[in-house]
Short mmCIF file of C-alpha atoms in Angstrom, two decimals:
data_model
loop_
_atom_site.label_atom_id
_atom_site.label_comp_id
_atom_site.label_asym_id
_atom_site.label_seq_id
_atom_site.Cartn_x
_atom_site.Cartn_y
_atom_site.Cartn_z
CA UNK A 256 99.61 43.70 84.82
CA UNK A 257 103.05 43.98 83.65
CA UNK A 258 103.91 45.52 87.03
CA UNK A 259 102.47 42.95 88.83
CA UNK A 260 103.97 40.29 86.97
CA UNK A 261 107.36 41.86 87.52
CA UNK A 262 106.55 41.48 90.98
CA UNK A 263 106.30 38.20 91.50
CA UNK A 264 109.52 37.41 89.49
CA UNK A 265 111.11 39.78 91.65
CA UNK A 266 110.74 37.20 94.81
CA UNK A 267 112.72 34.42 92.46
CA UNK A 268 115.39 33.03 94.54
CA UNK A 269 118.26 33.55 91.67
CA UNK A 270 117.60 37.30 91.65
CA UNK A 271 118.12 38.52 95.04
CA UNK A 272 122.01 37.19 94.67
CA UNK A 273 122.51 40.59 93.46
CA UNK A 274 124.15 42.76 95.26
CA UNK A 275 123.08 46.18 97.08
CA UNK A 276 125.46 48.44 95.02
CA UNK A 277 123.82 46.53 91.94
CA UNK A 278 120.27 48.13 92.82
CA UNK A 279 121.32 51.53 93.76
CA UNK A 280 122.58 51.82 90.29
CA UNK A 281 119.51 49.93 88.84
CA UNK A 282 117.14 52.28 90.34
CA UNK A 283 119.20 55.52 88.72
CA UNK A 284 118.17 53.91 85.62
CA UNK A 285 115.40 56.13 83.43
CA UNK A 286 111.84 55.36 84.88
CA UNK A 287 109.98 55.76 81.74
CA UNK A 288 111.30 52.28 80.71
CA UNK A 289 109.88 49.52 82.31
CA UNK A 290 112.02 47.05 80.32
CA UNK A 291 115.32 48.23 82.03
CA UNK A 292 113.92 47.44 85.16
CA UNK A 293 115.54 45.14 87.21
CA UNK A 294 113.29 42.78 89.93
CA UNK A 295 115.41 44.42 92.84
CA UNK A 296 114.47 47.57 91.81
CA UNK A 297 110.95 46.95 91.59
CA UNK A 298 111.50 45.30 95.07
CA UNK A 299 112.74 48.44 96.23
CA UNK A 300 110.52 50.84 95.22
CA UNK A 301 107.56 48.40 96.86
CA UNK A 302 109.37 48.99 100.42
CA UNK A 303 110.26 52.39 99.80
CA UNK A 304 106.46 54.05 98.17
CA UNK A 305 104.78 56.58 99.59
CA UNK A 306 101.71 56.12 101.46
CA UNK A 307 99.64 57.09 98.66
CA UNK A 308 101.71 54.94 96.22
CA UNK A 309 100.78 52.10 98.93
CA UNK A 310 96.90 52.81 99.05
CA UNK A 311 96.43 52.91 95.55
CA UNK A 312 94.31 50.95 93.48
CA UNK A 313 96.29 48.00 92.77
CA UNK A 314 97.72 47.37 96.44
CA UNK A 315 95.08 44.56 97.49
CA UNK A 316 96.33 42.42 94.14
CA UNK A 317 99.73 43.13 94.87
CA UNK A 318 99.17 41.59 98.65
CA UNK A 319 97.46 38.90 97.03
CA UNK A 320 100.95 38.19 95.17
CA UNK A 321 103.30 38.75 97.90
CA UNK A 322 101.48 36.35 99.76
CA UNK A 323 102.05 33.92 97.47
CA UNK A 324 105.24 33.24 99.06
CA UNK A 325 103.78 31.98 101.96
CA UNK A 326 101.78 29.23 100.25
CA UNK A 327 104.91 27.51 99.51
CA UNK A 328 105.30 24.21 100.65
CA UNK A 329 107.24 23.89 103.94
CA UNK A 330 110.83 23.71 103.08
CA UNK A 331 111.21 25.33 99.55
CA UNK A 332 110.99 29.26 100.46
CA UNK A 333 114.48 30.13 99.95
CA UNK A 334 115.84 32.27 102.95
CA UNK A 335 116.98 35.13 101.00
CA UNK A 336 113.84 34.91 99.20
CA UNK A 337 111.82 34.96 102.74
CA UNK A 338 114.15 38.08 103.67
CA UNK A 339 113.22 40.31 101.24
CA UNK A 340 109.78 39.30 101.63
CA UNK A 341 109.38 39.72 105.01
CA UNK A 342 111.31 43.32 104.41
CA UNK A 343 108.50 44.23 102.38
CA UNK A 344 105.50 43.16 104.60
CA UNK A 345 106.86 45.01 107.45
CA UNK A 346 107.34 48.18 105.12
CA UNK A 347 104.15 48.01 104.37
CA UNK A 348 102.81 47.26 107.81
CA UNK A 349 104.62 49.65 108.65
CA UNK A 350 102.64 52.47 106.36
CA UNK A 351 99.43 51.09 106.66
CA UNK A 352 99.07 48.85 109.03
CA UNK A 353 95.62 48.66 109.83
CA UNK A 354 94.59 47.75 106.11
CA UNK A 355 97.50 45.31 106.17
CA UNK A 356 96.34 43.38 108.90
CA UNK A 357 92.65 43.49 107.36
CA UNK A 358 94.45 41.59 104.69
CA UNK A 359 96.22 39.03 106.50
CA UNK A 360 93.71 38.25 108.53
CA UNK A 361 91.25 37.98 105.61
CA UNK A 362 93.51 35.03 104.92
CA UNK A 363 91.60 31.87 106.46
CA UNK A 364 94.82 29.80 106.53
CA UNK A 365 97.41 32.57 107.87
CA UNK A 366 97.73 30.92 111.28
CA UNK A 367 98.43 27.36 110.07
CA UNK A 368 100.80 28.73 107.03
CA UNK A 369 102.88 30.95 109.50
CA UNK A 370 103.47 27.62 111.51
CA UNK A 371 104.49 25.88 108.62
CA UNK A 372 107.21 27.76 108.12
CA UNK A 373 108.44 27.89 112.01
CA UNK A 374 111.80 27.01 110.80
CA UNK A 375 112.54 30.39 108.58
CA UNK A 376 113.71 33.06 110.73
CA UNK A 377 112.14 36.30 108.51
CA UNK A 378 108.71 34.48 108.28
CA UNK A 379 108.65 34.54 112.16
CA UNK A 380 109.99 37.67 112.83
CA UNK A 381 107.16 38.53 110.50
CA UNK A 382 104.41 36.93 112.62
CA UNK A 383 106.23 38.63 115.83
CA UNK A 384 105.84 42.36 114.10
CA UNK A 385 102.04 41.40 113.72
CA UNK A 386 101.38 40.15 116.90
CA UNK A 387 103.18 43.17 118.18
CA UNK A 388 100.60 46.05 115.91
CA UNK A 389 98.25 44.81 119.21
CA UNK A 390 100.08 48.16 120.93
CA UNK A 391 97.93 50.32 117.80
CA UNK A 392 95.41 52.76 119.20
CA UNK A 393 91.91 51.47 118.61
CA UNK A 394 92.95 47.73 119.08
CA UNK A 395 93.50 45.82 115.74
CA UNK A 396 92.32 42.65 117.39
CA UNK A 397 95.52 40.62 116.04
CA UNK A 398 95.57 38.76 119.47
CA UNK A 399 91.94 37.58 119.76
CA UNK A 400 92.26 36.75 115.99
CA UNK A 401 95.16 34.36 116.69
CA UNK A 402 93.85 33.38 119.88
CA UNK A 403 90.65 32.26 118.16
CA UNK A 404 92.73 30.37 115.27
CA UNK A 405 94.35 28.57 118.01
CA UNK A 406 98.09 30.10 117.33
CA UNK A 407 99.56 28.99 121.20
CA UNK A 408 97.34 25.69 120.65
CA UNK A 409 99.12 24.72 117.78
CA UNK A 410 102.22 25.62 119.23
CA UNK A 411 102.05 23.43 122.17
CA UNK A 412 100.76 20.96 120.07
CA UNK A 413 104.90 20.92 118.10
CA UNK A 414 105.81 20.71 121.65
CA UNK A 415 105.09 16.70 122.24
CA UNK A 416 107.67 14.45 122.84
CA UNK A 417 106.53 12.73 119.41
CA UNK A 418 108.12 15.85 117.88
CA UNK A 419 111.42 15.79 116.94
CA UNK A 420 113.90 18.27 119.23
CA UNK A 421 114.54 20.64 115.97
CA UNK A 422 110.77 21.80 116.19
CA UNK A 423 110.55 21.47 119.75
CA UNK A 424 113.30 24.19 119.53
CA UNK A 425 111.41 26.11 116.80
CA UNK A 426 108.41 26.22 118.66
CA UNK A 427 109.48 27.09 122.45
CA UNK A 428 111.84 29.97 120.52
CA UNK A 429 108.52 31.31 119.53
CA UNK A 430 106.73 30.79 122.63
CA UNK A 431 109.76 32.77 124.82
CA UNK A 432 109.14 35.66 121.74
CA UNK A 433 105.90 35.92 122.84
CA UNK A 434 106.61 36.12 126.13
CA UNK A 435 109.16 38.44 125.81
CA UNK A 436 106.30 40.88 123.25
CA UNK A 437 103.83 40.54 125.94
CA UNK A 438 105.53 41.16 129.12
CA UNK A 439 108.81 43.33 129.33
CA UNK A 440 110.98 44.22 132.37
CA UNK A 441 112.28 46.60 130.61
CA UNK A 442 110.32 49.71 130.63
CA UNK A 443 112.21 51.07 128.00
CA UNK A 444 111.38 47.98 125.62
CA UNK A 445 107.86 48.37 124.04
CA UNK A 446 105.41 45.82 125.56
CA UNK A 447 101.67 44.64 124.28
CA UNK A 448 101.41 43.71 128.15
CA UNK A 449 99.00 40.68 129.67
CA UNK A 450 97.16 39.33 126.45
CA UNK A 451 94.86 36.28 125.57
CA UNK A 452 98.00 34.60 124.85
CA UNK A 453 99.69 34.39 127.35
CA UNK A 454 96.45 33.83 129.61
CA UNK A 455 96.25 30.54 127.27
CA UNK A 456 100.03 29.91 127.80
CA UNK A 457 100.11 29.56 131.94
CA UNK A 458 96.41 28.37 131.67
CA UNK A 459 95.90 25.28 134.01
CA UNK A 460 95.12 23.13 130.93
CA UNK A 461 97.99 23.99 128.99
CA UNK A 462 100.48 23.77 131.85
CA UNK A 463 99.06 20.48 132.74
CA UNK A 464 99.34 19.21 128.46
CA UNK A 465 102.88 20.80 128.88
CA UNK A 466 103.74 18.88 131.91
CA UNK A 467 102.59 14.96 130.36
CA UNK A 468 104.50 15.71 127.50
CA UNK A 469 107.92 16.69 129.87
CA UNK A 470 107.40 13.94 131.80
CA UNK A 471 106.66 10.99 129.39
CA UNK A 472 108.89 8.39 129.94
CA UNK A 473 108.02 6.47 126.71
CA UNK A 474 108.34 8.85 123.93
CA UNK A 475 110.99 8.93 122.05
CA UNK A 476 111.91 12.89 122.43
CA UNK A 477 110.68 13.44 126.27
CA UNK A 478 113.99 14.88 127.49
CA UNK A 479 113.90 17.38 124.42
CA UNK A 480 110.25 18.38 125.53
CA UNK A 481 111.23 18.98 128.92
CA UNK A 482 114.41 21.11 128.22
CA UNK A 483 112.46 23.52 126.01
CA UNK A 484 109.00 23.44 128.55
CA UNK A 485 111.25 24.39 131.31
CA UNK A 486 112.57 27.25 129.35
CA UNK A 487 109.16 28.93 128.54
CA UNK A 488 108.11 28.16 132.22
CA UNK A 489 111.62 29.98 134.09
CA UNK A 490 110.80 33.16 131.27
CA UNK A 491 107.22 33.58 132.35
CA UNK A 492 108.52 33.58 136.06
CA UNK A 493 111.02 35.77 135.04
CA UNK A 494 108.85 38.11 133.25
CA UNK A 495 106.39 38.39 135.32
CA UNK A 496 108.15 38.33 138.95
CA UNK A 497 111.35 41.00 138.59
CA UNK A 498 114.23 41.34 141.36
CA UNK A 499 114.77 45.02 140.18
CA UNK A 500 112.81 47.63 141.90
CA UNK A 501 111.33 50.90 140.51
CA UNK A 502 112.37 53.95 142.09
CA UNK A 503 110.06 57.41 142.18
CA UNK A 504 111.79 60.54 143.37
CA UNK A 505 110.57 60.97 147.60
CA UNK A 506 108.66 57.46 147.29
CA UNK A 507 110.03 53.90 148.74
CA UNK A 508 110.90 51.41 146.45
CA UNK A 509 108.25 49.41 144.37
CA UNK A 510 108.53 45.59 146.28
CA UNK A 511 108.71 42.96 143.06
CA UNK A 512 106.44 41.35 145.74
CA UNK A 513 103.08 43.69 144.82
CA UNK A 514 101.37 44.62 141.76
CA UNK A 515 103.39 47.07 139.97
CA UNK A 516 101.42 49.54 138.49
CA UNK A 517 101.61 53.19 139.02
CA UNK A 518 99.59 55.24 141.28
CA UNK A 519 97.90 58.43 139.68
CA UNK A 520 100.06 60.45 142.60
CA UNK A 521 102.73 58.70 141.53
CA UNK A 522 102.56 59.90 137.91
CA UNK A 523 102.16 63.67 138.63
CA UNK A 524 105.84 63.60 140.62
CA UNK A 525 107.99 65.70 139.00
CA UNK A 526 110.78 63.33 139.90
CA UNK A 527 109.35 61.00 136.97
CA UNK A 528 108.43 57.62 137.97
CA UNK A 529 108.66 54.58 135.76
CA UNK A 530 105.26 52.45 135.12
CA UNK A 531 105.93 49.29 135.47
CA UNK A 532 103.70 46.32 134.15
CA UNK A 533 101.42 44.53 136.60
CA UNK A 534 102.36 40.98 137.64
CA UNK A 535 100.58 38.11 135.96
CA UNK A 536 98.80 35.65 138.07
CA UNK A 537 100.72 32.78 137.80
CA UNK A 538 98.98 30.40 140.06
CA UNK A 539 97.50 27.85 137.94
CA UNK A 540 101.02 26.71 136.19
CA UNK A 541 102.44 26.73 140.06
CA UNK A 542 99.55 24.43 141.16
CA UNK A 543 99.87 21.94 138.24
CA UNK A 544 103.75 21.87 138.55
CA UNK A 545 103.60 21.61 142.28
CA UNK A 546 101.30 18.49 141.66
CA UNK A 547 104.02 17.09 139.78
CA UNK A 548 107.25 17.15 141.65
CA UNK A 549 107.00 14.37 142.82
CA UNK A 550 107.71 13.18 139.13
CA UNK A 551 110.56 15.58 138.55
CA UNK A 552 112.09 14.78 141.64
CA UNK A 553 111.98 10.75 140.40
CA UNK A 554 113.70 12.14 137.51
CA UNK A 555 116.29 13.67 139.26
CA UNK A 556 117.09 10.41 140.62
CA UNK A 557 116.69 8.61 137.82
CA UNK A 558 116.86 10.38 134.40
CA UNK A 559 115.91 9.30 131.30
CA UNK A 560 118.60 10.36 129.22
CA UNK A 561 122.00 8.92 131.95
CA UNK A 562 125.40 9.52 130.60
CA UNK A 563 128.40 7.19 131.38
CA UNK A 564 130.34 8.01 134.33
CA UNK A 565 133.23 10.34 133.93
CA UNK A 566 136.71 10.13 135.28
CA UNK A 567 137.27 12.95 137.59
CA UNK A 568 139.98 13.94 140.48
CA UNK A 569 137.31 11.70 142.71
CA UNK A 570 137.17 9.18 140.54
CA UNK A 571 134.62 8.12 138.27
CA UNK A 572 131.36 9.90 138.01
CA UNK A 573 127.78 10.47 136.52
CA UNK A 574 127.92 14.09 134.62
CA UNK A 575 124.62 15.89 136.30
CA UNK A 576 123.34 16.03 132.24
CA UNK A 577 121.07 18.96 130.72
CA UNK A 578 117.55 17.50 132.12
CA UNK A 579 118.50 17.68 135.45
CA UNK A 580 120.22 20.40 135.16
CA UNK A 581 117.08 22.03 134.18
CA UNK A 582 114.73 20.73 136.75
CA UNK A 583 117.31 21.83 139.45
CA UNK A 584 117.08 25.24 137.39
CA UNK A 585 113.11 25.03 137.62
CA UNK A 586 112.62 23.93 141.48
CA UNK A 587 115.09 27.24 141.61
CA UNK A 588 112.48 29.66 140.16
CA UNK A 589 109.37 27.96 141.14
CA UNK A 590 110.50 28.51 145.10
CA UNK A 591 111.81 31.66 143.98
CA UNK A 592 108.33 33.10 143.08
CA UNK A 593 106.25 30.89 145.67
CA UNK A 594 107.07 33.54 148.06
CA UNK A 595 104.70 35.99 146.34
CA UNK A 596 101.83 37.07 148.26
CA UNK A 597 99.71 36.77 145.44
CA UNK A 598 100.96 32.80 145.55
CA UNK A 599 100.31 32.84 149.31
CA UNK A 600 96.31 33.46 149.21
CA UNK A 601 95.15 31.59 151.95
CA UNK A 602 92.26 29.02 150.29
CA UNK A 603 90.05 30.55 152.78
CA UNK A 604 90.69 34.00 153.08
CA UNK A 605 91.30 36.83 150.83
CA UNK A 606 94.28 37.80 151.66
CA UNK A 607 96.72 36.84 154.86
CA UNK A 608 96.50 40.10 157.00
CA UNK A 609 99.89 39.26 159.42
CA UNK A 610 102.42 37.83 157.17
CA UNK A 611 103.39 36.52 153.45
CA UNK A 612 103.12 33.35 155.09
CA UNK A 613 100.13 32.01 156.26
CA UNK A 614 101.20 30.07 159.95
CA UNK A 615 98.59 27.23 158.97
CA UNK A 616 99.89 26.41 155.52
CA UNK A 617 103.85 26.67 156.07
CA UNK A 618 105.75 23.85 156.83
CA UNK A 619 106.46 23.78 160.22
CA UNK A 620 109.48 21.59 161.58
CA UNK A 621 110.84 22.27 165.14
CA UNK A 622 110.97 25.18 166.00
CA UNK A 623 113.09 27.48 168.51
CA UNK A 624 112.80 31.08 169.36
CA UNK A 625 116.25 32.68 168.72
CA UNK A 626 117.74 35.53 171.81
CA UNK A 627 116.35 37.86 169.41
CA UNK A 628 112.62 36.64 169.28
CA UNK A 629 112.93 34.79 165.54
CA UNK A 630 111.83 31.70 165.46
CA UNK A 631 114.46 29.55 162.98
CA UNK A 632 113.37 25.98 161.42
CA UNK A 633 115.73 23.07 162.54
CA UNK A 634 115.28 19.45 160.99
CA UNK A 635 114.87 19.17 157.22
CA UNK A 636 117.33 20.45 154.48
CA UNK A 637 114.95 21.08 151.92
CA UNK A 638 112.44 23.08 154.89
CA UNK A 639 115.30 25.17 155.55
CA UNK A 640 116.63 26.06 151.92
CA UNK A 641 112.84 26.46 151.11
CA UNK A 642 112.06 29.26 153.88
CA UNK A 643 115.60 30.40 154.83
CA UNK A 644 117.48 30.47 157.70
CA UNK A 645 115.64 33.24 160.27
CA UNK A 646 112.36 33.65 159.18
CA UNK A 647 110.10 34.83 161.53
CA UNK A 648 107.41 32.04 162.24
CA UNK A 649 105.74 33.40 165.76
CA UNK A 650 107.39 33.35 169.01
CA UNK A 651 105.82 30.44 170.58
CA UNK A 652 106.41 26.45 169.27
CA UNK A 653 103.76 25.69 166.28
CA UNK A 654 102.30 22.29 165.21
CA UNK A 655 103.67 19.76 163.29
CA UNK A 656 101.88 18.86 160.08
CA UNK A 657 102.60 15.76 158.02
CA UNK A 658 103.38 17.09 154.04
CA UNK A 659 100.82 14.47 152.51
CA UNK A 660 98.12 15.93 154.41
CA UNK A 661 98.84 19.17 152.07
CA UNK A 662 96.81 19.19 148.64
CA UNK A 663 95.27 22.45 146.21
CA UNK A 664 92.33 22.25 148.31
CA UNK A 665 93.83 23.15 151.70
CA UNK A 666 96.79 24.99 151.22
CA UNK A 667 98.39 27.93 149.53
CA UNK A 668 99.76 27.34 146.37
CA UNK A 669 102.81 28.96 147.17
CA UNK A 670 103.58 26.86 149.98
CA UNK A 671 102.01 23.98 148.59
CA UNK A 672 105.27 23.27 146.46
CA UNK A 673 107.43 23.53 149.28
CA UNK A 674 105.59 20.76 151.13
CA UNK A 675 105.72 18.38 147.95
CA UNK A 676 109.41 19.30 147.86
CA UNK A 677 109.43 18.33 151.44
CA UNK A 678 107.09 15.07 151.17
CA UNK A 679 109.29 13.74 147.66
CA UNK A 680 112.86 14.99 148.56
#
């Protein structure tokens, strides 16, 4: 008990001012004496035990204590104090991880008390190293368990334009972690790959909760909601639809335009390919955010948030301003990945056999066959920035559509943005 005791004083905010040189000669100090003991010591020799020091006996009470910290109101866990305690969940996650995470989620409030404290750095780099045990052999289940205590829920939920722009900031930061955990680039960078989470994140229902908050032109904190929505969508685009290619030795490059996992050929070469994660199926967000250009494109020509004009070398003028900034940086990705033939599933088909793009769904402005036999777009600005200069279209003249008559039921989703970009710009 007198350990246990010493514990908890050890997490006192006014003792972990001492310094590092302080405990390395407190824990020289004789061991038989548990009065010369010094918090930080004890502290120390928690995160530095041996396994069977950590599965002893008294390690569920001592969890129960250490978690005390989290019960803390929002706003009174010290930082340093949050440090050292996050150092020593980790360690011990680290040793026994699978009796750890029994713990934690044995806790019926972990979820909401984790969220509470969004605005301590070590407390969510603490809920980041749990989420990312998922990679364990024999599956912990950390990801259902949060995904059935409604973690991304919650976090969308700090994400309204009620909220102010500090926790909108808090929470999208936690989001883009997430992101990053679940889907890496990098092959090098350990990955938990496609998850329950993120299927929540880019759900059509969360998209579309994401996209009335952005776009609210009465709450107070709208433009904040919008910056930080517009981040989390550009990083799963990013994450999930790559420019870099993967290389195997005697193979052609891996297109960013297919599914990217490794063939079972592939893996035997002694060249040594790199696996690389399969896309995610982004279609849903790109249908709800198609349905709702026509909104950012009003707010491109009228923001909320307008700045004074400027004096300039052309005289005086409106700065462009971070919100539409952003939307320029989101119609940017969104045509970006709307190219994908995953995005380009003809409503009626399986898959297009002849070309990414299906001839009925594109826009199709006049259209001349080059000396070459390419067929180039002439007309609209936005149809040629959308589907470049030279694409091949078919070498005889095709029908003109009109954009309105283009809607989720009738036309690719990939293409179906470019027509709303077409019909609202």
């Amino acid at each position: 008990m007198a350990f246990a005791e010493t514990l908890v004083a050890s997490y006192a905010a006014r003792d972990f001012a001492e310094s590092d040189d302080e405990e390395d000669e407190e824990e020289s100090d004789d061991d038989d004496d548990d009065d010369e003991y010094s918090p930080n010591t004890k502290r120390g020799q928690i995160s530095s035990s041996s396994d069977s020091e950590v599965g002893s006996g008294p390690r569920q009470h001592l969890l129960e204590l250490l978690w005390g910290i989290m019960r803390l109101p929002s706003g009174q866990v010290d930082a340093l104090q949050a440090t050292y305690f996050s150092r020593v969940m980790c360690s011990v996650l680290q040793r026994k991880p699978y009796e750890t995470l029994d713990f934690v989620r044995a806790q019926g409030d972990a979820v909401p008390l984790f969220l509470a404290h969004l605005g301590v750095s070590a407390i969510v780099d603490l809920l980041l190293k749990v989420i990312s045990l998922e990679e364990l052999e024999n599956g912990p289940g950390i990801i259902a368990w949060l995904s059935e205590y409604r973690l991304i829920p919650m976090l969308v939920d700090r994400l309204g334009p009620g909220c102010d722009p500090e926790t909108h900031s808090l929470a999208a930061q936690v989001l883009l972690d997430i992101i990053a955990i679940s889907q890496c680039n990098n092959p090098s960078q350990p990955t938990i790959g496609a998850n329950a989470l993120i299927e929540e994140l880019k759900s059509e229902a969360t998209v579309t909760r994401l996209a009335n908050f952005m776009l609210d032109r009465e709450a107070p904190h709208a433009t904040s909601t919008l910056i930080n929505c517009v981040y989390i969508f550009i990083e799963l685009i990013r994450r999930n639809y790559s420019d870099s290619t993967t290389v195997t030795a005697g193979d052609s490059p891996i297109s960013p335009d297919t599914d990217q996992q490794e063939s079972p050929d592939q893996s035997s070469h002694g060249g040594g390919s790199t696996p690389r994660m399969p896309n995610v199926d982004l279609s849903d967000m790109m249908r709800v955010l198609a349905e709702r250009t026509g909104d950012l494109v009003a707010l491109l020509k009228d923001p909320r948030s307008p700045t004074a004009p400027v004096p300039t070398t052309q005289g005086m003028r409106e700065p462009l301003g971070f919100e539409r900034l952003r939307i320029c940086e989101l119609f940017a990705e969104l045509l970006h990945c709307s190219n994908m033939p995953r995005l380009n599933q003809s409503v009626s088909s399986p898959l297009l056999e002849s070309s990414p793009v299906s001839h009925r769904d594109s826009p199709t402005v006049a259209v001349a066959t080059t000396s070459e036999g390419c067929a180039t777009p002439h007309g609209s600005d936005i149809a040629e920035y959308a589907f470049g200069e030279g694409t091949v279209y078919s070498d005889v003249a095709l029908v003109v559509s009109e954009a309105k008559d283009h809607d989720s039921s009738n036309t690719a989703v990939g293409q179906l943005l470019k027509w709303k970009l077409i019909e609202h710009g």
